[in-house]
Amino acid sequence: MNFLEERILRDGIVKEGNVLKVDSFLNHQMDISLFEQMGEEFKKRFAGKEINKIVTIEASGIGIACVVAKYFNVPVVFAKKSKSINIEGDMYVAEVESFTHKCKNQVIVSKKFLSPEDKVLIIDDFLANGCALQGLISIITEAGASVEGIGIAIEKGFQMGGRLIRNLGYQLESLAIVDSMNADTKEIVFREQ
Amino acid sequence: MNFLEERILRDGIVKEGNVLKVDSFLNHQMDISLFEQMGEEFKKRFAGKEINKIVTIEASGIGIACVVAKYFNVPVVFAKKSKSINIEGDMYVAEVESFTHKCKNQVIVSKKFLSPEDKVLIIDDFLANGCALQGLISIITEAGASVEGIGIAIEKGFQMGGRLIRNLGYQLESLAIVDSMNADTKEIVFREQ
């Protein structure tokens, strides 16, 4: 069991409807030392990859991405969520469905900050059905940049996002993959890695 | 002239309507080395203050806060923007008007993550009319926690936010205070500190 799985068992809260609350250390209150451990681990898992930019999506991906970026010595670009239909022409746009909020958002990145020279590591806190991730991949691909890898803190292994992304051939590294959880017994089962 | 003022002169773009675009290094693409310099500088400016938590607001404050937090060795809590009126009772709520987006938002922080024991440093990227900041102060005060200081990257000195907050007695440290800017000549005048 790794440091993140241990932390999830200690401080994560399983709720009805396959909800895993990790807001005391990951996505509302944020434990920076934990993010540093994640940075070290991602650096190992993506060793040998030539990465010159990290891309994430607002809001809860930003903190992890900025701490992880120190280990790769690269800048971070975060995709912004926007409800407006009138996007200036200098933006890459993707449509993203939110599982949590049950709505559609546009996700935008300025064309200034992604180009064919960019070798991107995508970082995010959660992967469930993968909609946000697909939006990011679509934007990065449209820019002519390459997705060198994807680093996720927690993957819900019982939803289809992870399998889909791996089937597409991407190197997707999730530090903790939850295969099942039970709101009654509070049990969380992680996938062996 | 300090490192941030130099960077603003080099990469900032002055637009009509007193808009200063710093999205190439501060609030869309983010230069993590620059954020580290900001962390060192805030650590100096708030030396002697006993700080055990950093509070910021989504989205563009999060990256700076997480990098700065390393220098204080404390966790970060970010206030979430929410349009919904039905907030669960376990949240502190403040109403915040957005200057950029010309709308009202509710800003929320879970009651779990702010308590009377907390000695808070507020971190944000921009200070203009100070609405976001007032919302954060209101939430922290409601929790019974204390605001030990406020660290801002760029303050628009020609708007009233900074003066108002200083008049209230808070230690507000802005790394760059823009006293005026001119979209025609591209000139930016910083306040001497």
Coordinates of N, CA, C and O in Angstrom, one line a residue, chain B residues 89-149:
Chain B
G89 N -25.4 23.3 5.5 CA -25.2 24.1 6.7 C -23.8 24.0 7.3 O -23.5 24.8 8.2
D90 N -23.0 23.1 6.7 CA -21.7 23.0 7.3 C -20.7 23.8 6.5 O -19.5 23.5 6.5
M91 N -21.1 24.9 5.9 CA -20.3 25.8 5.1 C -20.3 27.2 5.7 O -21.4 27.7 6.0
Y92 N -19.2 27.9 5.7 CA -19.1 29.3 5.8 C -19.4 29.9 4.4 O -18.8 29.5 3.4
V93 N -20.2 31.0 4.4 CA -20.6 31.5 3.1 C -20.3 33.0 3.1 O -20.6 33.7 4.0
A94 N -19.8 33.6 2.0 CA -19.7 35.0 1.8 C -20.1 35.4 0.4 O -19.9 34.6 -0.6
E95 N -20.7 36.5 0.2 CA -21.2 37.0 -1.1 C -20.0 37.8 -1.7 O -19.4 38.7 -1.0
V96 N -19.6 37.5 -2.9 CA -18.5 38.2 -3.5 C -18.9 38.7 -4.9 O -19.4 37.9 -5.7
E97 N -18.6 40.0 -5.2 CA -18.9 40.5 -6.5 C -17.6 40.4 -7.3 O -16.5 40.7 -6.8
S98 N -17.7 40.0 -8.6 CA -16.5 39.9 -9.4 C -16.5 41.1 -10.3 O -17.4 41.4 -11.1
F99 N -15.3 41.8 -10.2 CA -15.0 42.9 -11.1 C -14.9 42.5 -12.5 O -15.4 43.1 -13.5
T100 N -14.1 41.4 -12.7 CA -13.8 40.9 -14.1 C -15.1 40.4 -14.8 O -15.3 40.7 -16.0
H101 N -15.8 39.6 -14.0 CA -16.9 38.9 -14.7 C -18.3 39.6 -14.5 O -19.3 39.1 -15.0
K102 N -18.3 40.7 -13.7 CA -19.5 41.5 -13.5 C -20.7 40.6 -13.1 O -21.8 40.6 -13.6
C103 N -20.4 39.8 -12.0 CA -21.5 39.0 -11.5 C -21.3 38.8 -10.0 O -20.2 39.1 -9.5
K104 N -22.2 38.2 -9.3 CA -22.1 37.9 -7.9 C -21.9 36.4 -7.7 O -22.6 35.6 -8.4
N105 N -21.0 36.0 -6.8 CA -20.8 34.7 -6.5 C -20.9 34.4 -5.1 O -20.6 35.3 -4.3
Q106 N -21.3 33.2 -4.7 CA -21.1 32.9 -3.3 C -19.7 32.2 -3.2 O -19.3 31.4 -4.1
V107 N -19.0 32.5 -2.1 CA -17.8 31.9 -1.8 C -17.9 31.0 -0.6 O -18.5 31.5 0.4
I108 N -17.5 29.8 -0.6 CA -17.8 28.9 0.5 C -16.5 28.2 1.0 O -15.6 27.8 0.2
V109 N -16.5 27.9 2.3 CA -15.4 27.1 2.9 C -16.1 26.2 3.9 O -16.9 26.6 4.7
S110 N -15.7 24.9 3.9 CA -16.3 24.0 4.8 C -15.9 24.4 6.3 O -14.7 24.7 6.5
K111 N -16.8 24.2 7.2 CA -16.6 24.6 8.6 C -15.5 23.7 9.2 O -14.9 24.0 10.2
K112 N -15.3 22.5 8.6 CA -14.3 21.6 9.1 C -12.9 22.2 9.0 O -12.0 21.7 9.7
F113 N -12.7 23.1 8.1 CA -11.3 23.5 7.8 C -10.9 24.9 8.3 O -9.8 25.4 7.9
L114 N -11.8 25.5 9.1 CA -11.4 26.8 9.7 C -12.0 26.8 11.2 O -13.1 26.5 11.4
S115 N -11.1 27.1 12.1 CA -11.5 27.0 13.5 C -10.8 28.2 14.3 O -9.9 28.8 13.7
P116 N -11.2 28.4 15.5 CA -10.6 29.5 16.3 C -9.1 29.3 16.5 O -8.4 30.3 16.8
E117 N -8.6 28.1 16.3 CA -7.1 27.9 16.5 C -6.3 28.4 15.3 O -5.1 28.5 15.3
D118 N -7.0 28.7 14.2 CA -6.3 29.0 12.9 C -5.8 30.4 12.9 O -6.5 31.4 13.1
K119 N -4.5 30.5 12.5 CA -3.8 31.8 12.3 C -3.5 31.9 10.8 O -2.6 31.2 10.3
V120 N -4.3 32.7 10.1 CA -4.3 32.5 8.6 C -3.5 33.6 7.9 O -3.6 34.8 8.2
L121 N -2.8 33.1 6.9 CA -2.2 34.0 5.9 C -3.1 33.9 4.6 O -3.2 32.8 4.1
I122 N -3.7 35.0 4.2 CA -4.5 34.9 2.9 C -3.5 35.2 1.8 O -2.7 36.1 1.8
I123 N -3.6 34.4 0.7 CA -2.8 34.6 -0.5 C -3.7 34.7 -1.7 O -4.7 33.9 -1.8
D124 N -3.4 35.7 -2.6 CA -4.2 35.8 -3.8 C -3.3 36.4 -4.9 O -2.3 37.1 -4.6
D125 N -3.8 36.3 -6.1 CA -2.9 36.8 -7.2 C -3.2 38.3 -7.4 O -2.2 39.0 -7.7
F126 N -4.4 38.7 -7.4 CA -4.7 40.1 -7.7 C -5.5 40.8 -6.6 O -6.4 40.1 -5.9
L127 N -5.3 42.1 -6.4 CA -6.2 42.9 -5.5 C -6.6 44.1 -6.3 O -5.7 44.9 -6.7
A128 N -7.9 44.3 -6.5 CA -8.3 45.5 -7.1 C -9.3 46.3 -6.2 O -8.9 47.0 -5.3
N129 N -10.6 46.0 -6.3 CA -11.5 46.6 -5.4 C -11.6 45.9 -4.1 O -12.2 46.4 -3.1
G130 N -11.1 44.7 -4.0 CA -11.0 44.0 -2.7 C -12.2 43.2 -2.4 O -12.3 42.7 -1.2
C131 N -13.1 43.0 -3.3 CA -14.3 42.2 -2.9 C -14.0 40.8 -2.5 O -14.6 40.3 -1.5
A132 N -13.2 40.1 -3.3 CA -12.9 38.7 -3.0 C -12.2 38.6 -1.6 O -12.6 37.8 -0.7
L133 N -11.3 39.5 -1.3 CA -10.6 39.6 -0.1 C -11.5 39.8 1.1 O -11.4 39.2 2.1
Q134 N -12.4 40.7 0.9 CA -13.4 41.0 2.0 C -14.2 39.8 2.3 O -14.5 39.5 3.5
G135 N -14.6 39.0 1.3 CA -15.3 37.8 1.5 C -14.5 36.8 2.3 O -15.0 36.2 3.2
L136 N -13.2 36.6 1.9 CA -12.4 35.7 2.7 C -12.2 36.1 4.1 O -12.3 35.3 5.0
I137 N -12.0 37.4 4.3 CA -11.8 37.9 5.7 C -13.1 37.7 6.5 O -13.0 37.3 7.7
S138 N -14.2 37.9 5.9 CA -15.5 37.7 6.6 C -15.7 36.2 7.0 O -16.1 35.9 8.1
I139 N -15.3 35.3 6.1 CA -15.4 33.9 6.4 C -14.4 33.5 7.5 O -14.8 32.8 8.5
I140 N -13.2 34.0 7.5 CA -12.2 33.6 8.5 C -12.6 34.2 9.8 O -12.5 33.5 10.9
T141 N -13.1 35.4 9.9 CA -13.6 36.0 11.1 C -14.8 35.3 11.7 O -14.8 35.0 12.9
E142 N -15.7 34.9 10.8 CA -16.9 34.2 11.3 C -16.5 32.8 11.9 O -17.1 32.4 12.9
A143 N -15.4 32.2 11.4 CA -14.9 31.0 12.0 C -14.2 31.2 13.3 O -13.8 30.2 14.0
G144 N -14.0 32.4 13.7 CA -13.2 32.7 14.9 C -11.7 32.6 14.8 O -11.0 32.8 15.7
A145 N -11.3 32.4 13.5 CA -9.8 32.4 13.3 C -9.3 33.8 13.1 O -10.1 34.7 13.0
S146 N -8.0 33.9 13.1 CA -7.4 35.3 12.9 C -6.7 35.4 11.6 O -6.1 34.5 11.1
V147 N -6.8 36.6 11.0 CA -6.1 36.9 9.8 C -4.8 37.6 10.2 O -4.7 38.7 10.7
E148 N -3.7 36.8 10.1 CA -2.4 37.3 10.5 C -1.7 38.2 9.4 O -0.9 39.0 9.7
G149 N -2.1 38.0 8.2 CA -1.6 38.8 7.1 C -2.2 38.4 5.8 O -2.9 37.4 5.7

